[in-house]
Tab-separated table of C-alpha atoms in Angstrom:
chain	number	residue	atom	x	y	z
A	18	MET	CA	-165.749	-127.731	-161.722
A	19	VAL	CA	-168.284	-126.232	-159.378
A	20	ARG	CA	-167.897	-127.010	-155.734
A	21	PHE	CA	-170.522	-127.039	-153.041
A	22	LYS	CA	-170.278	-123.806	-151.153
A	23	SER	CA	-170.171	-124.052	-147.398
A	24	ARG	CA	-170.094	-121.676	-144.511
A	25	TYR	CA	-167.815	-122.233	-141.560
A	26	LEU	CA	-168.954	-120.797	-138.274
A	27	LEU	CA	-166.077	-120.055	-135.955
A	28	CYS	CA	-167.554	-120.183	-132.465
A	29	GLU	CA	-166.178	-119.817	-129.010
A	30	LEU	CA	-167.588	-121.832	-126.131
A	31	CYS	CA	-168.055	-119.624	-123.100
A	32	VAL	CA	-167.955	-121.585	-119.844
A	33	SER	CA	-167.749	-120.457	-116.278
A	34	ASP	CA	-165.150	-123.066	-115.443
A	35	GLN	CA	-162.365	-123.582	-118.016
A	36	SER	CA	-161.564	-127.115	-116.885
A	37	SER	CA	-165.045	-128.330	-117.805
A	38	LEU	CA	-164.152	-127.847	-121.467
A	39	GLN	CA	-162.013	-130.987	-121.234
A	40	LEU	CA	-165.174	-133.043	-120.845
A	41	LEU	CA	-166.406	-132.131	-124.310
A	42	ASP	CA	-165.681	-133.834	-127.571
A	43	ASP	CA	-166.813	-133.469	-131.196
A	44	ARG	CA	-169.756	-135.767	-130.765
A	45	ALA	CA	-171.127	-133.853	-127.777
A	46	VAL	CA	-171.028	-130.587	-129.702
A	47	PHE	CA	-172.551	-132.258	-132.753
A	48	THR	CA	-175.524	-133.723	-130.895
A	49	GLY	CA	-175.974	-130.558	-128.843
A	50	VAL	CA	-176.144	-128.289	-131.885
A	51	ARG	CA	-178.339	-130.697	-133.811
A	52	GLY	CA	-180.731	-130.883	-130.864
A	53	ALA	CA	-180.872	-127.093	-130.635
A	54	VAL	CA	-181.675	-126.747	-134.337
A	55	CYS	CA	-184.353	-129.382	-133.929
A	56	ARG	CA	-185.923	-127.522	-131.000
A	57	ALA	CA	-185.761	-124.105	-132.641
A	58	HIS	CA	-186.748	-124.944	-136.200
A	59	GLY	CA	-188.451	-128.308	-136.018
A	60	ASP	CA	-187.956	-131.271	-138.301
A	61	TYR	CA	-187.795	-129.181	-141.450
A	62	GLY	CA	-185.009	-126.943	-140.177
A	63	ALA	CA	-183.103	-129.892	-138.773
A	64	ALA	CA	-183.282	-131.613	-142.149
A	65	LEU	CA	-182.031	-128.535	-144.007
A	66	CYS	CA	-179.134	-128.099	-141.637
A	67	SER	CA	-178.113	-131.719	-141.492
A	68	VAL	CA	-176.907	-131.583	-145.110
A	69	SER	CA	-173.127	-131.575	-144.814
A	70	PHE	CA	-173.290	-130.405	-141.202
A	71	ALA	CA	-170.132	-131.295	-139.338
A	72	VAL	CA	-168.007	-130.235	-136.400
A	73	LYS	CA	-164.682	-129.677	-138.128
A	74	TYR	CA	-162.539	-128.765	-135.203
A	75	LEU	CA	-162.784	-128.524	-131.462
A	76	ASN	CA	-160.063	-127.159	-129.273
A	77	ALA	CA	-160.735	-128.335	-125.743
A	78	ASP	CA	-158.230	-125.892	-124.261
A	79	THR	CA	-159.492	-122.652	-125.732
A	80	GLY	CA	-163.034	-123.763	-126.507
A	81	VAL	CA	-162.899	-122.896	-130.194
A	82	VAL	CA	-165.283	-124.780	-132.473
A	83	PHE	CA	-165.595	-124.856	-136.256
A	84	LEU	CA	-169.036	-125.785	-137.557
A	85	ARG	CA	-169.639	-126.474	-141.206
A	86	CYS	CA	-172.966	-126.003	-142.939
A	87	ARG	CA	-174.266	-125.432	-146.467
A	88	LYS	CA	-174.174	-121.797	-147.512
A	89	SER	CA	-177.894	-121.652	-148.290
A	90	HIS	CA	-179.070	-122.598	-144.812
A	91	TYR	CA	-176.374	-121.449	-142.436
A	92	ARG	CA	-178.612	-118.783	-140.944
A	93	ILE	CA	-180.957	-121.451	-139.653
A	94	LEU	CA	-178.044	-123.076	-137.884
A	95	TRP	CA	-176.726	-119.779	-136.584
A	96	SER	CA	-180.060	-118.593	-135.204
A	97	ALA	CA	-180.375	-121.833	-133.224
A	98	LEU	CA	-176.966	-121.456	-131.562
A	99	PRO	CA	-178.006	-118.827	-128.974
A	100	PHE	CA	-180.535	-121.244	-127.521
A	101	ILE	CA	-177.873	-123.693	-126.384
A	102	THR	CA	-177.413	-123.446	-122.637
A	103	HIS	CA	-175.583	-126.666	-121.933
A	104	LEU	CA	-173.936	-129.563	-123.702
A	105	GLU	CA	-174.042	-133.138	-122.551
A	106	ASN	CA	-171.334	-135.717	-122.713
A	107	ARG	CA	-171.590	-139.145	-121.106
A	108	GLY	CA	-174.280	-137.988	-118.737
A	109	GLN	CA	-172.345	-134.954	-117.577
A	110	LYS	CA	-173.865	-131.577	-118.180
A	111	VAL	CA	-171.561	-128.718	-119.114
A	112	PRO	CA	-173.279	-125.329	-118.921
A	113	CYS	CA	-171.950	-123.222	-121.750
A	114	ALA	CA	-172.847	-120.588	-124.330
A	115	PHE	CA	-171.902	-120.289	-127.971
A	116	ASN	CA	-170.388	-117.025	-129.075
A	117	CYS	CA	-169.998	-116.780	-132.819
A	118	LEU	CA	-166.794	-114.945	-133.698
A	119	TYR	CA	-166.612	-115.228	-137.442
A	120	VAL	CA	-168.398	-116.678	-140.436
A	121	GLY	CA	-166.171	-117.664	-143.318
A	122	GLY	CA	-166.384	-119.392	-146.650
A	123	THR	CA	-163.308	-121.563	-146.173
A	124	ILE	CA	-161.438	-123.013	-143.251
A	125	ARG	CA	-158.435	-120.993	-144.347
A	126	THR	CA	-160.086	-117.608	-143.832
A	127	CYS	CA	-161.393	-118.802	-140.470
A	128	GLN	CA	-157.898	-119.846	-139.477
A	129	LYS	CA	-156.482	-116.462	-140.482
A	130	PHE	CA	-159.117	-114.745	-138.390
A	131	LEU	CA	-158.514	-117.055	-135.459
A	132	ILE	CA	-154.793	-116.285	-135.409
A	133	ARG	CA	-155.539	-112.561	-135.466
A	134	TYR	CA	-158.139	-113.002	-132.751
A	135	ASN	CA	-155.803	-114.974	-130.523
A	136	ILE	CA	-153.097	-112.338	-130.848
A	137	GLN	CA	-155.707	-109.794	-129.798
A	138	GLN	CA	-156.584	-111.926	-126.780
A	139	LEU	CA	-152.940	-112.093	-125.810
A	140	HIS	CA	-152.695	-108.314	-125.920
A	141	ARG	CA	-155.832	-108.067	-123.819
A	142	MET	CA	-154.537	-110.449	-121.192
A	143	LEU	CA	-150.946	-109.283	-120.952
A	144	PRO	CA	-151.751	-106.254	-118.779
A	145	HIS	CA	-153.192	-108.691	-116.220
A	146	CYS	CA	-149.721	-110.082	-115.525
A	147	HIS	CA	-148.745	-109.185	-112.006
A	148	ASN	CA	-145.009	-108.934	-112.378
A	149	GLU	CA	-142.230	-108.970	-114.914
A	150	ALA	CA	-141.425	-112.645	-114.345
A	151	GLU	CA	-144.893	-113.723	-115.420
A	152	ARG	CA	-144.634	-111.620	-118.524
A	153	LEU	CA	-141.328	-113.216	-119.436
A	154	GLU	CA	-142.850	-116.623	-118.848
A	155	VAL	CA	-145.620	-115.852	-121.333
A	156	ARG	CA	-143.128	-114.563	-123.884
A	157	ARG	CA	-141.011	-117.711	-123.562
A	158	ALA	CA	-144.072	-119.920	-123.959
A	159	VAL	CA	-145.159	-118.033	-127.077
A	160	LEU	CA	-141.712	-118.288	-128.632
A	161	ASN	CA	-141.453	-121.970	-127.823
A	162	CYS	CA	-144.509	-123.140	-129.713
A	163	SER	CA	-144.251	-123.292	-133.454
A	164	LEU	CA	-147.031	-123.308	-135.984
A	165	LYS	CA	-145.144	-125.562	-138.402
A	166	SER	CA	-146.543	-128.839	-137.170
A	167	LEU	CA	-150.040	-127.380	-136.835
A	168	GLU	CA	-149.978	-125.996	-140.368
A	169	LYS	CA	-149.127	-129.382	-141.740
A	170	GLU	CA	-152.163	-130.869	-140.049
A	171	GLU	CA	-154.386	-128.081	-141.356
A	172	GLU	CA	-153.199	-128.669	-144.909
A	173	GLU	CA	-154.004	-132.319	-144.607
A	174	ASP	CA	-157.447	-131.424	-143.314
A	175	GLU	CA	-158.188	-129.173	-146.249
B	23	MET	CA	-167.345	-101.900	-136.417
B	24	ALA	CA	-170.345	-100.722	-134.712
B	25	VAL	CA	-170.633	-99.928	-131.050
B	26	PHE	CA	-172.768	-102.533	-129.322
B	27	VAL	CA	-174.930	-101.794	-126.346
B	28	ASP	CA	-176.851	-104.027	-123.967
B	29	LEU	CA	-179.397	-101.998	-122.086
B	30	ASN	CA	-180.749	-104.623	-119.718
B	31	ILE	CA	-178.604	-106.382	-117.164
B	32	SER	CA	-180.592	-107.346	-114.101
B	33	HIS	CA	-179.455	-105.735	-110.921
B	34	THR	CA	-178.475	-108.173	-108.205
B	35	VAL	CA	-177.323	-107.451	-104.712
B	36	ASP	CA	-174.566	-109.965	-105.288
B	37	LYS	CA	-171.705	-107.706	-106.300
B	38	LYS	CA	-169.475	-110.545	-107.414
B	39	ARG	CA	-172.028	-111.846	-109.872
B	40	LEU	CA	-172.683	-108.388	-111.290
B	41	GLN	CA	-168.969	-107.961	-111.854
B	42	ASN	CA	-168.881	-111.327	-113.567
B	43	ILE	CA	-171.711	-110.392	-115.919
B	44	ILE	CA	-170.097	-107.101	-116.836
B	45	GLU	CA	-166.774	-108.796	-117.485
B	46	THR	CA	-168.500	-111.290	-119.763
B	47	ALA	CA	-170.274	-108.465	-121.578
B	48	ALA	CA	-166.948	-106.737	-122.152
B	49	HIS	CA	-165.480	-109.982	-123.430
B	50	LEU	CA	-168.362	-110.435	-125.881
B	51	GLY	CA	-167.815	-106.953	-127.282
B	52	TYR	CA	-170.446	-104.739	-125.674
B	53	SER	CA	-169.167	-101.201	-125.209
B	54	THR	CA	-171.959	-100.038	-122.944
B	55	VAL	CA	-174.211	-101.898	-120.543
B	56	ALA	CA	-177.042	-100.662	-118.358
B	57	ILE	CA	-177.885	-102.185	-115.002
B	58	ASN	CA	-181.625	-102.555	-114.711
B	59	HIS	CA	-183.474	-101.693	-111.494
B	60	VAL	CA	-187.058	-102.938	-111.650
B	61	VAL	CA	-189.721	-101.247	-109.544
B	62	ASP	CA	-193.199	-102.716	-109.492
B	63	LEU	CA	-195.536	-99.854	-108.647
B	64	GLN	CA	-198.449	-102.136	-107.902
B	65	GLN	CA	-196.906	-103.389	-104.722
B	66	LYS	CA	-197.178	-100.927	-101.926
B	67	LYS	CA	-194.292	-99.120	-100.368
B	68	GLN	CA	-192.097	-99.510	-103.390
B	69	GLU	CA	-189.641	-96.713	-103.322
B	70	ILE	CA	-187.627	-95.551	-106.234
B	71	GLY	CA	-184.288	-95.387	-104.576
B	72	LYS	CA	-181.221	-93.740	-105.886
B	73	PRO	CA	-179.001	-96.121	-107.818
B	74	LYS	CA	-175.635	-97.050	-106.503
B	75	CYS	CA	-172.724	-95.296	-108.035
B	76	VAL	CA	-171.363	-97.517	-110.784
B	77	SER	CA	-167.796	-96.542	-110.091
B	78	GLU	CA	-168.020	-98.452	-106.804
B	79	LEU	CA	-168.403	-101.669	-108.756
B	80	PHE	CA	-164.912	-101.865	-110.180
B	81	ASP	CA	-161.560	-100.370	-109.409
B	82	GLN	CA	-160.730	-100.705	-113.037
B	83	PHE	CA	-163.399	-101.422	-115.625
B	84	PRO	CA	-162.670	-104.317	-117.998
B	85	ILE	CA	-161.485	-103.436	-121.492
B	86	VAL	CA	-163.966	-104.055	-124.301
B	87	GLN	CA	-163.138	-106.764	-126.825
B	88	GLY	CA	-161.605	-105.296	-129.966
B	89	LYS	CA	-161.419	-101.793	-128.518
B	90	SER	CA	-158.985	-100.129	-126.200
B	91	ARG	CA	-161.581	-98.395	-124.080
B	92	PRO	CA	-163.040	-99.648	-120.802
B	93	ILE	CA	-166.691	-100.650	-120.696
B	94	LYS	CA	-169.265	-98.017	-119.777
B	95	VAL	CA	-171.825	-98.922	-117.135
B	96	LEU	CA	-175.087	-97.024	-116.780
B	97	ASN	CA	-178.146	-97.220	-114.568
B	98	ARG	CA	-181.583	-97.943	-115.852
B	99	LEU	CA	-184.960	-97.843	-114.149
B	100	THR	CA	-187.877	-100.002	-115.234
B	101	LEU	CA	-191.313	-99.170	-113.887
B	102	VAL	CA	-193.974	-101.845	-114.033
B	103	VAL	CA	-197.261	-99.966	-114.177
B	104	SER	CA	-200.753	-101.376	-114.126
B	105	GLU	CA	-202.645	-98.190	-113.291
B	106	ALA	CA	-202.213	-94.791	-114.854
B	107	SER	CA	-202.137	-92.995	-111.517
B	108	HIS	CA	-199.024	-94.874	-110.523
B	109	PHE	CA	-196.799	-93.224	-113.047
B	110	ARG	CA	-195.557	-89.970	-111.645
B	111	PRO	CA	-192.368	-88.434	-112.938
B	112	THR	CA	-190.305	-87.682	-109.890
B	113	ASN	CA	-186.951	-86.174	-109.289
B	114	GLU	CA	-185.432	-89.602	-108.758
B	115	PHE	CA	-185.688	-90.277	-112.473
B	116	LYS	CA	-182.896	-87.840	-113.047
B	117	SER	CA	-180.374	-90.000	-111.279
B	118	TYR	CA	-180.962	-92.784	-113.811
B	119	ASP	CA	-179.514	-92.693	-117.289
B	120	VAL	CA	-182.380	-94.527	-118.946
B	121	VAL	CA	-185.998	-94.886	-117.852
B	122	ALA	CA	-188.208	-97.681	-119.155
B	123	VAL	CA	-191.852	-98.494	-118.574
B	124	PHE	CA	-193.610	-101.843	-118.753
B	125	PRO	CA	-197.320	-101.197	-119.389
B	126	LYS	CA	-199.695	-103.961	-118.374
B	127	THR	CA	-202.865	-102.800	-120.096
B	128	GLU	CA	-203.739	-101.403	-123.491
B	129	LYS	CA	-204.750	-98.036	-122.064
B	130	LEU	CA	-201.397	-97.685	-120.365
B	131	PHE	CA	-199.584	-98.780	-123.486
B	132	HIS	CA	-201.351	-95.997	-125.341
B	133	ALA	CA	-200.453	-93.489	-122.660
B	134	ALA	CA	-196.844	-94.704	-122.538
B	135	CYS	CA	-196.484	-94.317	-126.273
B	136	MET	CA	-198.102	-90.903	-126.487
B	137	SER	CA	-197.321	-88.990	-123.325
B	138	PHE	CA	-195.047	-90.640	-120.744
B	139	ASP	CA	-191.604	-89.165	-120.462
B	140	VAL	CA	-189.682	-92.424	-120.916
B	141	ASP	CA	-187.095	-93.828	-123.301
B	142	ILE	CA	-188.092	-97.471	-123.581
B	143	ILE	CA	-191.369	-99.368	-123.586
B	144	CYS	CA	-190.903	-103.012	-122.628
B	145	ILE	CA	-192.829	-105.715	-124.439
B	146	ALA	CA	-194.048	-108.719	-122.477
B	147	VAL	CA	-191.957	-111.773	-123.265
B	148	THR	CA	-192.954	-114.141	-120.470
B	149	GLU	CA	-196.680	-114.236	-121.188
B	150	LYS	CA	-199.059	-113.845	-124.063
B	151	GLN	CA	-199.488	-110.195	-124.958
B	152	PRO	CA	-202.886	-109.299	-123.449
B	153	PHE	CA	-203.681	-106.705	-126.126
B	154	TYR	CA	-203.010	-105.939	-129.760
B	155	PHE	CA	-200.536	-103.304	-130.829
B	156	LYS	CA	-202.513	-100.627	-132.596
B	157	ARG	CA	-201.061	-98.486	-135.305
B	158	PRO	CA	-201.687	-94.969	-133.854
B	159	PRO	CA	-199.860	-95.348	-130.496
B	160	VAL	CA	-196.966	-97.232	-132.087
B	161	ASN	CA	-196.582	-94.558	-134.752
B	162	GLY	CA	-196.797	-91.905	-132.055
B	163	ALA	CA	-194.009	-93.603	-130.130
B	164	ILE	CA	-191.857	-93.777	-133.253
B	165	ASP	CA	-192.410	-90.071	-133.876
B	166	ARG	CA	-191.447	-89.236	-130.305
B	167	GLY	CA	-188.336	-91.368	-130.476
B	168	VAL	CA	-189.437	-93.886	-127.845
B	169	PHE	CA	-188.137	-97.397	-128.408
B	170	PHE	CA	-189.664	-100.846	-127.884
B	171	GLU	CA	-187.621	-103.418	-126.083
B	172	ILE	CA	-187.547	-107.176	-126.487
B	173	SER	CA	-185.425	-109.115	-124.036
B	174	TYR	CA	-184.141	-112.473	-125.152
B	175	VAL	CA	-183.045	-114.283	-122.000
B	176	PRO	CA	-186.481	-115.812	-121.200
B	177	ALA	CA	-186.453	-117.209	-124.733
B	178	ILE	CA	-183.124	-118.878	-124.095
B	179	LYS	CA	-184.180	-120.364	-120.785
B	180	ASP	CA	-187.458	-121.973	-121.658
B	181	SER	CA	-189.305	-123.361	-124.664
B	182	THR	CA	-192.757	-121.906	-123.898
B	183	MET	CA	-191.258	-118.501	-123.180
B	184	ARG	CA	-189.540	-118.737	-126.539
B	185	ARG	CA	-192.917	-119.135	-128.201
B	186	TYR	CA	-194.345	-116.139	-126.382
B	187	THR	CA	-191.298	-114.021	-127.165
B	188	ILE	CA	-191.347	-114.810	-130.854
B	189	SER	CA	-195.124	-114.438	-131.249
B	190	ASN	CA	-195.238	-111.166	-129.302
B	191	SER	CA	-192.314	-109.693	-131.178
B	192	LEU	CA	-193.787	-110.770	-134.515
B	193	SER	CA	-197.045	-109.059	-133.684
B	194	LEU	CA	-195.102	-105.922	-132.750
B	195	MET	CA	-193.163	-106.040	-136.022
B	196	GLU	CA	-196.438	-106.170	-137.935
B	197	THR	CA	-197.286	-102.736	-136.644
B	198	CYS	CA	-193.930	-101.031	-136.283
B	199	LYS	CA	-192.271	-102.670	-139.309
B	200	GLY	CA	-188.948	-103.124	-137.596
B	201	LYS	CA	-188.501	-99.481	-136.707
B	202	ASN	CA	-187.579	-98.341	-133.211
B	203	VAL	CA	-186.910	-101.776	-131.780
B	204	ILE	CA	-184.063	-102.696	-129.481
B	205	VAL	CA	-183.090	-106.192	-128.411
B	206	SER	CA	-181.507	-106.528	-124.991
B	207	SER	CA	-180.622	-109.358	-122.676
B	208	GLY	CA	-182.091	-109.124	-119.195
B	209	ALA	CA	-179.354	-111.480	-118.038
B	210	GLU	CA	-179.037	-112.633	-114.467
B	211	LYS	CA	-176.088	-114.943	-115.032
B	212	PRO	CA	-172.976	-114.424	-117.127
B	213	LEU	CA	-173.668	-117.484	-119.268
B	214	GLU	CA	-177.021	-116.092	-120.380
B	215	LEU	CA	-175.401	-113.303	-122.349
B	216	ARG	CA	-174.916	-113.803	-126.059
B	217	GLY	CA	-172.636	-112.057	-128.491
B	218	PRO	CA	-173.943	-109.036	-130.409
B	219	TYR	CA	-173.671	-110.706	-133.790
B	220	ASP	CA	-175.577	-113.716	-132.509
B	221	ILE	CA	-178.313	-111.382	-131.331
B	222	ALA	CA	-178.383	-109.587	-134.652
B	223	ASN	CA	-178.961	-112.976	-136.232
B	224	LEU	CA	-181.512	-113.911	-133.597
B	225	GLY	CA	-183.407	-110.795	-134.653
B	226	LEU	CA	-184.269	-112.602	-137.857
B	227	LEU	CA	-186.376	-115.003	-135.790
B	228	PHE	CA	-188.100	-112.037	-134.183
B	229	GLY	CA	-189.182	-110.749	-137.581
B	230	LEU	CA	-186.556	-108.053	-138.040
B	231	SER	CA	-184.738	-107.597	-141.313
B	232	GLU	CA	-180.960	-107.923	-141.386
B	233	GLY	CA	-180.266	-104.205	-141.208
B	234	ASP	CA	-182.909	-103.585	-138.548
B	235	ALA	CA	-181.624	-106.466	-136.449
B	236	LYS	CA	-178.139	-105.039	-136.382
B	237	ALA	CA	-179.488	-101.581	-135.641
B	238	ALA	CA	-181.455	-103.096	-132.744
B	239	VAL	CA	-178.240	-103.824	-130.836
B	240	SER	CA	-176.198	-100.832	-131.953
B	241	THR	CA	-177.549	-97.587	-133.391
B	242	ASN	CA	-181.024	-97.768	-131.877
B	243	CYS	CA	-179.540	-98.276	-128.423
B	244	ARG	CA	-177.372	-95.236	-128.935
B	245	ALA	CA	-180.484	-93.273	-129.807
B	246	VAL	CA	-182.047	-94.468	-126.535
B	247	LEU	CA	-179.051	-93.269	-124.555
B	248	LEU	CA	-179.141	-89.878	-126.217
B	249	HIS	CA	-182.880	-89.672	-125.591
B	250	GLY	CA	-182.218	-90.450	-121.955
B	251	GLU	CA	-179.614	-87.732	-121.809
B	252	THR	CA	-182.086	-85.107	-122.953
B	253	ARG	CA	-184.094	-85.727	-119.782
B	254	LYS	CA	-181.221	-84.569	-117.617
B	255	THR	CA	-180.596	-81.558	-119.791
B	256	ALA	CA	-182.910	-78.987	-121.288
B	257	LEU	CA	-183.589	-80.560	-124.675
B	258	GLY	CA	-179.992	-81.655	-124.874
B	259	ILE	CA	-178.781	-78.071	-125.205
B	260	ILE	CA	-178.189	-76.823	-121.687
B	261	HIS	CA	-176.864	-78.952	-118.888
B	262	THR	CA	-176.586	-77.813	-115.298
B	263	MET	CA	-174.339	-79.481	-112.789
B	264	LYS	CA	-173.937	-79.063	-109.107
B	265	LYS	CA	-170.546	-77.823	-108.093
B	266	ILE	CA	-168.898	-79.243	-105.050
B	267	GLU	CA	-167.816	-75.922	-103.576
B	268	PRO	CA	-170.408	-74.502	-101.202
B	269	THR	CA	-170.133	-71.030	-102.736
B	270	ALA	CA	-171.353	-72.316	-106.042
B	271	GLU	CA	-174.646	-73.492	-104.615
B	272	ARG	CA	-176.286	-70.105	-104.796
B	273	ARG	CA	-175.521	-69.808	-108.447
B	274	GLU	CA	-176.947	-73.273	-108.988
B	275	GLU	CA	-180.243	-72.149	-107.467
B	276	GLU	CA	-180.411	-69.247	-109.821
B	277	GLU	CA	-179.817	-71.450	-112.764
B	278	ALA	CA	-182.453	-74.014	-111.958
B	279	PRO	CA	-185.537	-71.920	-112.833
B	280	VAL	CA	-184.019	-71.063	-116.205
B	281	LEU	CA	-183.798	-74.730	-116.921
B	282	LYS	CA	-187.398	-75.234	-115.916
B	283	ARG	CA	-188.585	-72.364	-118.045
B	284	ALA	CA	-186.768	-73.730	-121.056
B	285	ARG	CA	-188.439	-77.089	-120.578
B	286	THR	CA	-191.951	-75.773	-120.192
B	287	GLU	CA	-191.582	-73.564	-123.211
B	288	ALA	CA	-190.509	-76.488	-125.288
B	289	VAL	CA	-193.370	-78.667	-124.111
C-alpha cells in the first residue's frame, strides 16, 4: 500500500505579547496562511497548496503550530510563510511572525524534535531565574506534568 | 549546523528597541548581527560619526539559540552615493566592521564594483532598478570578493515592494548566477526578523538555488566579515592596535608607516 507523502512544518509563532496568542485558533492560522500563499503565489500556488493542507495542531500557550502539506509542493507553502505579518481572528489583529523550526515527514518525528527543542528552551531560560526558590518552582512544575495523557492523545491523532 | 549571520539591523536611537531586536535575533539562531548606520552623502552636512560601542548595549549579551555562546554585535556603515566625488575613504571607516555602499547610478555601480574599497554593494529593493546589471562590473566584483546585498524586510511589509525586490534580485541573479549574494533583513522591529532557514527558503523566490540560498545567510556573510577585517589590518596579515599605556604611543607611531607601506605595495 502506498501512502500519500506529506510534509509537516513545525512552526513557532513569534509575538511581542505572549497573551495575544490566546486569541488565535486553528481557523485563524488556516485562513492566514492560505491568504499568504494566495498573495505570494497567486491562484495557481494556492490551488497546489490547498491539497491536503491542514493545521494539525496549535498550542496557544507556546505558539507552536503544525502545518501539513503535500510533499511535492511544501516549498511553495514554506516560502509564503515569511510574508505573514499578522493573523486575524474575529476582527482582532494579532501581529506575529512565523519561524519554521523543523520540517518532518511524519508527526512523530516532529514531536520528537519538539520535545528536544523544548528541553533546549528550558536550559536556555533556567539561567534567567533570579533565585533558588524560582528554580525549585520550575523543577517542581516540570516533575508534576506527565506526558502519559498527552501521548495517548497523539496516538489517537495519528 | 552552520553559523548564521544577519548583516543589516537598522540602527535606532531607541536603545530598548535595539535590544529587543538583538534578543529576537539570538532567539531565531543568528550568531552575529551587524547594526547598520546609514549615511546619505547627498544631503549636506552629513557626518560619518563614530559608532557607539556595542558593549554599552547589553550588560550580558543574549545566548544564541542552539549554541552556548553569546551573540556577536558588529557595526556597519552604509553610504548612499549618487555622485562619484562623494565617496572618499576616510579614517572613520576603520571604526566600522563592515562598510557597504548603495550606488544610485550605473556609473557608480561600475565604480563600486571595480574600485571602491567596500565589502557590500546594496541592491535597490524599494524601487525599480534604474539600470541593468552588466556582466563586466559584476564579474569584477565577484573577483574582488565584494558581495551584493538584498534586504527582505521591504518585501515583507508591502506587496509592491515585494514585486520590486523579486524582480530586481532576479535580474541580478541573471548576471551573477547566484554567486556572491547575501540576504539580510534591514529590520526596524523585532517582529520583522525571520528565521535563517525561512530566509534560505525565501532565497528560492529570489532566484537562488538551494545551496546558494543557504550560503547567502551563512558562509557568504562570513566572507564579508573577513573581507571587512582585512581593511583594518594590512591584508589580514598584520594588525596594529593602540595600547592604553602612554609609553606605548611612540611605538605605535613608528609602526603606522610600516602598515601604510605594506598596503601601498599590495595595491
